[in-house]
Amino acid sequence: MILPVAIVTLAGTGPDLRRDLDAANLIWGNDCEVWIEIVDTIVVNRPELLVLSQEDCRGVGHVVSDEEDELFAIGRDLGSDVVGYYIQSSSSSDSLLGCAAHPPGRRGFWVRHDTTLDFVWAHELGHVVGDNPHIPDSDNLMHSGSLPSTNLPLDLNEEQCRRIVNDPALLSVESIALNL
Ligand SMILES: [Zn+2]
């Protein structure tokens, strides 16, 4: 199955999308047979959003800040319901490498452009698509950032794959064919 994702890069960042996408497809593709396809990428000049003002990064009960509201409005016309954003950092915590909390109905996540960990992008995407929570398994992609990772590449388990495959963001080959 194919998962279409759009990318918005803030001018002033220098992410390595190819690295992040390759790392994500190694895990999502091999474990779940879900392949992430970038439908479009844009660069936008919004210097005021580079250091994103956030109240919190909670999956449940998240308070959407004004700047999150602005960021997650960008790129909604690129051809995917799921948009990944590259920013510099978050005001809420310097150690936060990414965050999947987003305004209702505007699915997406942000990651720091300079993280040395190639699986952060895939991890945040896993919170959005399949709505996967953290689990206490350091071999797993969805482990909390407070644990060091073990046995790279990280894994997605069967339950996580089931949640991902059932997500409405995924396109099956059949539905792509019907749309042609
Ligand atoms: Zn997480």
PDB file of C-alpha atoms and ligand atoms in Angstrom:
ATOM      1  CA  MET A   1       0.000   0.000   0.000  1.00  0.00           C
ATOM      2  CA  ILE A   2       1.059   3.561  -0.619  1.00  0.00           C
ATOM      3  CA  LEU A   3       1.014   6.365   1.918  1.00  0.00           C
ATOM      4  CA  PRO A   4       1.124   9.789   0.242  1.00  0.00           C
ATOM      5  CA  VAL A   5       2.822  12.504   2.312  1.00  0.00           C
ATOM      6  CA  ALA A   6       3.490  16.163   1.446  1.00  0.00           C
ATOM      7  CA  ILE A   7       6.505  18.076   2.742  1.00  0.00           C
ATOM      8  CA  VAL A   8       6.812  21.716   3.808  1.00  0.00           C
ATOM      9  CA  THR A   9      10.333  22.965   4.533  1.00  0.00           C
ATOM     10  CA  LEU A  10      10.796  26.317   6.229  1.00  0.00           C
ATOM     11  CA  ALA A  11      13.443  28.451   4.537  1.00  0.00           C
ATOM     12  CA  GLY A  12      16.443  28.610   6.855  1.00  0.00           C
ATOM     13  CA  THR A  13      16.491  24.877   7.554  1.00  0.00           C
ATOM     14  CA  GLY A  14      18.576  22.241   5.790  1.00  0.00           C
ATOM     15  CA  PRO A  15      16.912  18.871   6.221  1.00  0.00           C
ATOM     16  CA  ASP A  16      17.865  15.625   4.481  1.00  0.00           C
ATOM     17  CA  LEU A  17      14.483  14.400   3.289  1.00  0.00           C
ATOM     18  CA  ARG A  18      16.042  11.557   1.271  1.00  0.00           C
ATOM     19  CA  ARG A  19      17.730  10.191   4.415  1.00  0.00           C
ATOM     20  CA  ASP A  20      14.521  10.432   6.448  1.00  0.00           C
ATOM     21  CA  LEU A  21      12.399   8.900   3.712  1.00  0.00           C
ATOM     22  CA  ASP A  22      14.826   6.011   3.149  1.00  0.00           C
ATOM     23  CA  ALA A  23      14.931   5.298   6.889  1.00  0.00           C
ATOM     24  CA  ALA A  24      11.128   5.407   7.069  1.00  0.00           C
ATOM     25  CA  ASN A  25      10.590   3.113   4.094  1.00  0.00           C
ATOM     26  CA  LEU A  26      13.118   0.620   5.448  1.00  0.00           C
ATOM     27  CA  ILE A  27      10.887   0.202   8.514  1.00  0.00           C
ATOM     28  CA  TRP A  28       7.384   0.886   7.168  1.00  0.00           C
ATOM     29  CA  GLY A  29       8.014  -0.974   3.922  1.00  0.00           C
ATOM     30  CA  ASN A  30       9.752  -4.025   5.325  1.00  0.00           C
ATOM     31  CA  ASP A  31       7.532  -4.462   8.381  1.00  0.00           C
ATOM     32  CA  CYS A  32       4.110  -3.281   7.152  1.00  0.00           C
ATOM     33  CA  GLU A  33       4.430  -3.327   3.331  1.00  0.00           C
ATOM     34  CA  VAL A  34       3.471   0.334   3.360  1.00  0.00           C
ATOM     35  CA  TRP A  35       5.577   2.575   1.157  1.00  0.00           C
ATOM     36  CA  ILE A  36       5.686   6.276   1.761  1.00  0.00           C
ATOM     37  CA  GLU A  37       5.526   8.423  -1.330  1.00  0.00           C
ATOM     38  CA  ILE A  38       6.280  12.139  -1.289  1.00  0.00           C
ATOM     39  CA  VAL A  39       3.573  13.760  -3.430  1.00  0.00           C
ATOM     40  CA  ASP A  40       5.020  17.277  -3.336  1.00  0.00           C
ATOM     41  CA  THR A  41       7.504  19.443  -1.487  1.00  0.00           C
ATOM     42  CA  ILE A  42       7.537  23.202  -1.036  1.00  0.00           C
ATOM     43  CA  VAL A  43       9.857  25.658   0.703  1.00  0.00           C
ATOM     44  CA  VAL A  44       8.157  28.573   2.449  1.00  0.00           C
ATOM     45  CA  ASN A  45       9.705  31.702   3.904  1.00  0.00           C
ATOM     46  CA  ARG A  46       8.138  32.013   7.363  1.00  0.00           C
ATOM     47  CA  PRO A  47      10.988  33.023   9.682  1.00  0.00           C
ATOM     48  CA  GLU A  48       8.603  33.627  12.599  1.00  0.00           C
ATOM     49  CA  LEU A  49       7.736  29.909  12.628  1.00  0.00           C
ATOM     50  CA  LEU A  50      11.327  28.571  12.612  1.00  0.00           C
ATOM     51  CA  VAL A  51      11.324  28.324  16.408  1.00  0.00           C
ATOM     52  CA  LEU A  52       7.765  27.173  16.883  1.00  0.00           C
ATOM     53  CA  SER A  53       5.866  28.488  19.890  1.00  0.00           C
ATOM     54  CA  GLN A  54       4.089  25.548  21.483  1.00  0.00           C
ATOM     55  CA  GLU A  55       2.139  25.023  24.669  1.00  0.00           C
ATOM     56  CA  ASP A  56       2.758  21.283  24.725  1.00  0.00           C
ATOM     57  CA  CYS A  57       3.172  18.197  22.535  1.00  0.00           C
ATOM     58  CA  ARG A  58       0.460  15.992  23.962  1.00  0.00           C
ATOM     59  CA  GLY A  59      -1.354  13.476  21.783  1.00  0.00           C
ATOM     60  CA  VAL A  60      -4.525  13.861  23.875  1.00  0.00           C
ATOM     61  CA  GLY A  61      -5.644  17.231  25.243  1.00  0.00           C
ATOM     62  CA  HIS A  62      -3.182  19.176  23.106  1.00  0.00           C
ATOM     63  CA  VAL A  63      -3.527  22.973  23.242  1.00  0.00           C
ATOM     64  CA  VAL A  64      -3.013  24.348  19.714  1.00  0.00           C
ATOM     65  CA  SER A  65      -0.828  27.464  19.801  1.00  0.00           C
ATOM     66  CA  ASP A  66      -1.297  30.337  17.340  1.00  0.00           C
ATOM     67  CA  GLU A  67       1.944  29.417  15.576  1.00  0.00           C
ATOM     68  CA  GLU A  68       0.959  25.753  15.279  1.00  0.00           C
ATOM     69  CA  ASP A  69      -2.312  26.933  13.791  1.00  0.00           C
ATOM     70  CA  GLU A  70      -0.335  28.917  11.188  1.00  0.00           C
ATOM     71  CA  LEU A  71       2.222  26.186  10.456  1.00  0.00           C
ATOM     72  CA  PHE A  72      -0.316  23.417   9.976  1.00  0.00           C
ATOM     73  CA  ALA A  73      -2.344  25.586   7.583  1.00  0.00           C
ATOM     74  CA  ILE A  74       0.550  25.499   5.081  1.00  0.00           C
ATOM     75  CA  GLY A  75       0.654  22.818   2.402  1.00  0.00           C
ATOM     76  CA  ARG A  76      -2.917  21.656   2.673  1.00  0.00           C
ATOM     77  CA  ASP A  77      -3.272  21.865  -1.136  1.00  0.00           C
ATOM     78  CA  LEU A  78      -0.286  19.659  -2.010  1.00  0.00           C
ATOM     79  CA  GLY A  79      -2.213  16.428  -2.549  1.00  0.00           C
ATOM     80  CA  SER A  80      -2.020  14.665   0.802  1.00  0.00           C
ATOM     81  CA  ASP A  81      -3.952  14.901   4.057  1.00  0.00           C
ATOM     82  CA  VAL A  82      -0.704  14.227   5.903  1.00  0.00           C
ATOM     83  CA  VAL A  83       1.912  16.986   5.826  1.00  0.00           C
ATOM     84  CA  GLY A  84       5.398  16.793   7.341  1.00  0.00           C
ATOM     85  CA  TYR A  85       7.081  20.065   8.355  1.00  0.00           C
ATOM     86  CA  TYR A  86      10.773  20.771   8.819  1.00  0.00           C
ATOM     87  CA  ILE A  87      11.459  23.502  11.375  1.00  0.00           C
ATOM     88  CA  GLN A  88      14.430  24.579  13.514  1.00  0.00           C
ATOM     89  CA  SER A  89      13.134  23.815  16.989  1.00  0.00           C
ATOM     90  CA  SER A  90      10.261  24.176  19.411  1.00  0.00           C
ATOM     91  CA  SER A  91       9.950  26.783  22.147  1.00  0.00           C
ATOM     92  CA  SER A  92       8.476  24.210  24.518  1.00  0.00           C
ATOM     93  CA  SER A  93      11.641  22.099  24.738  1.00  0.00           C
ATOM     94  CA  ASP A  94      15.032  22.256  23.084  1.00  0.00           C
ATOM     95  CA  SER A  95      15.360  18.499  23.386  1.00  0.00           C
ATOM     96  CA  LEU A  96      12.146  17.838  21.461  1.00  0.00           C
ATOM     97  CA  LEU A  97      13.229  16.396  18.091  1.00  0.00           C
ATOM     98  CA  GLY A  98       9.750  16.239  16.615  1.00  0.00           C
ATOM     99  CA  CYS A  99       6.085  16.423  17.513  1.00  0.00           C
ATOM    100  CA  ALA A 100       2.949  14.883  16.054  1.00  0.00           C
ATOM    101  CA  ALA A 101       0.397  16.986  17.940  1.00  0.00           C
ATOM    102  CA  HIS A 102      -1.602  18.943  15.391  1.00  0.00           C
ATOM    103  CA  PRO A 103      -4.778  21.015  15.039  1.00  0.00           C
ATOM    104  CA  PRO A 104      -7.963  18.932  14.637  1.00  0.00           C
ATOM    105  CA  GLY A 105      -8.530  17.888  11.027  1.00  0.00           C
ATOM    106  CA  ARG A 106      -5.079  18.995   9.814  1.00  0.00           C
ATOM    107  CA  ARG A 107      -3.002  15.872  10.091  1.00  0.00           C
ATOM    108  CA  GLY A 108       0.723  16.293  10.221  1.00  0.00           C
ATOM    109  CA  PHE A 109       3.866  16.488  12.297  1.00  0.00           C
ATOM    110  CA  TRP A 110       7.052  18.499  12.517  1.00  0.00           C
ATOM    111  CA  VAL A 111      10.657  17.426  12.967  1.00  0.00           C
ATOM    112  CA  ARG A 112      13.802  19.376  13.694  1.00  0.00           C
ATOM    113  CA  HIS A 113      15.814  19.718  10.502  1.00  0.00           C
ATOM    114  CA  ASP A 114      19.135  19.012  12.245  1.00  0.00           C
ATOM    115  CA  THR A 115      18.466  15.829  14.174  1.00  0.00           C
ATOM    116  CA  THR A 116      21.196  13.224  13.693  1.00  0.00           C
ATOM    117  CA  LEU A 117      18.639  10.441  14.221  1.00  0.00           C
ATOM    118  CA  ASP A 118      17.244   9.309  10.878  1.00  0.00           C
ATOM    119  CA  PHE A 119      14.148   7.621  12.363  1.00  0.00           C
ATOM    120  CA  VAL A 120      12.565  10.648  14.074  1.00  0.00           C
ATOM    121  CA  TRP A 121      10.606  11.480  10.924  1.00  0.00           C
ATOM    122  CA  ALA A 122       9.302   7.895  10.661  1.00  0.00           C
ATOM    123  CA  HIS A 123       8.448   7.906  14.385  1.00  0.00           C
ATOM    124  CA  GLU A 124       6.384  11.104  14.224  1.00  0.00           C
ATOM    125  CA  LEU A 125       4.609   9.847  11.112  1.00  0.00           C
ATOM    126  CA  GLY A 126       3.715   6.720  13.120  1.00  0.00           C
ATOM    127  CA  HIS A 127       1.939   8.849  15.717  1.00  0.00           C
ATOM    128  CA  VAL A 128      -0.151  10.512  12.995  1.00  0.00           C
ATOM    129  CA  VAL A 129      -0.908   7.577  10.677  1.00  0.00           C
ATOM    130  CA  GLY A 130      -2.326   4.711  12.732  1.00  0.00           C
ATOM    131  CA  ASP A 131      -2.492   6.933  15.815  1.00  0.00           C
ATOM    132  CA  ASN A 132       0.210   4.817  17.458  1.00  0.00           C
ATOM    133  CA  PRO A 133       1.124   5.604  21.078  1.00  0.00           C
ATOM    134  CA  HIS A 134       4.549   5.065  22.650  1.00  0.00           C
ATOM    135  CA  ILE A 135       5.363   1.529  23.762  1.00  0.00           C
ATOM    136  CA  PRO A 136       8.123   0.466  26.179  1.00  0.00           C
ATOM    137  CA  ASP A 137      10.208  -1.537  23.676  1.00  0.00           C
ATOM    138  CA  SER A 138      13.543   0.022  22.727  1.00  0.00           C
ATOM    139  CA  ASP A 139      13.678  -2.085  19.510  1.00  0.00           C
ATOM    140  CA  ASN A 140      10.431  -0.500  18.348  1.00  0.00           C
ATOM    141  CA  LEU A 141      10.048   2.646  16.250  1.00  0.00           C
ATOM    142  CA  MET A 142       7.376   3.936  18.617  1.00  0.00           C
ATOM    143  CA  HIS A 143       9.404   3.802  21.815  1.00  0.00           C
ATOM    144  CA  SER A 144       9.600   6.958  23.857  1.00  0.00           C
ATOM    145  CA  GLY A 145      12.536   9.264  23.246  1.00  0.00           C
ATOM    146  CA  SER A 146      13.637   8.820  26.875  1.00  0.00           C
ATOM    147  CA  LEU A 147      14.973   5.327  26.042  1.00  0.00           C
ATOM    148  CA  PRO A 148      18.058   4.733  23.886  1.00  0.00           C
ATOM    149  CA  SER A 149      17.231   2.773  20.725  1.00  0.00           C
ATOM    150  CA  THR A 150      18.430  -0.811  20.360  1.00  0.00           C
ATOM    151  CA  ASN A 151      18.775  -3.239  17.446  1.00  0.00           C
ATOM    152  CA  LEU A 152      18.554  -0.779  14.570  1.00  0.00           C
ATOM    153  CA  PRO A 153      16.742  -0.578  12.261  1.00  0.00           C
ATOM    154  CA  LEU A 154      13.794  -0.183  14.618  1.00  0.00           C
ATOM    155  CA  ASP A 155      10.654  -2.241  14.102  1.00  0.00           C
ATOM    156  CA  LEU A 156       6.932  -1.836  13.752  1.00  0.00           C
ATOM    157  CA  ASN A 157       4.969  -4.763  15.193  1.00  0.00           C
ATOM    158  CA  GLU A 158       1.895  -6.496  13.789  1.00  0.00           C
ATOM    159  CA  GLU A 159      -0.594  -4.470  15.815  1.00  0.00           C
ATOM    160  CA  GLN A 160       1.026  -1.205  14.754  1.00  0.00           C
ATOM    161  CA  CYS A 161       1.019  -2.309  11.115  1.00  0.00           C
ATOM    162  CA  ARG A 162      -2.666  -3.194  11.398  1.00  0.00           C
ATOM    163  CA  ARG A 163      -3.436   0.276  12.755  1.00  0.00           C
ATOM    164  CA  ILE A 164      -1.400   1.872   9.965  1.00  0.00           C
ATOM    165  CA  VAL A 165      -2.931  -0.193   7.171  1.00  0.00           C
ATOM    166  CA  ASN A 166      -6.442   0.683   8.397  1.00  0.00           C
ATOM    167  CA  ASP A 167      -5.715   4.412   8.374  1.00  0.00           C
ATOM    168  CA  PRO A 168      -7.762   6.386   5.799  1.00  0.00           C
ATOM    169  CA  ALA A 169      -4.572   8.159   4.634  1.00  0.00           C
ATOM    170  CA  LEU A 170      -3.443   4.987   2.875  1.00  0.00           C
ATOM    171  CA  LEU A 171      -4.192   4.281  -0.753  1.00  0.00           C
ATOM    172  CA  SER A 172      -4.528   0.714  -1.851  1.00  0.00           C
ATOM    173  CA  VAL A 173      -3.380  -0.185  -5.354  1.00  0.00           C
ATOM    174  CA  GLU A 174      -7.020  -0.954  -6.201  1.00  0.00           C
ATOM    175  CA  SER A 175      -8.269   2.491  -5.215  1.00  0.00           C
ATOM    176  CA  ILE A 176      -5.473   4.164  -7.180  1.00  0.00           C
ATOM    177  CA  ALA A 177      -6.514   2.161 -10.243  1.00  0.00           C
ATOM    178  CA  LEU A 178     -10.175   3.135  -9.775  1.00  0.00           C
ATOM    179  CA  ASN A 179      -9.252   6.802  -9.668  1.00  0.00           C
ATOM    180  CA  LEU A 180      -7.493   6.688 -13.030  1.00  0.00           C
TER     181      LEU A 180
HETATM  182 ZN    ZN B   1       6.785  10.002  20.069  1.00  0.00          ZN
END
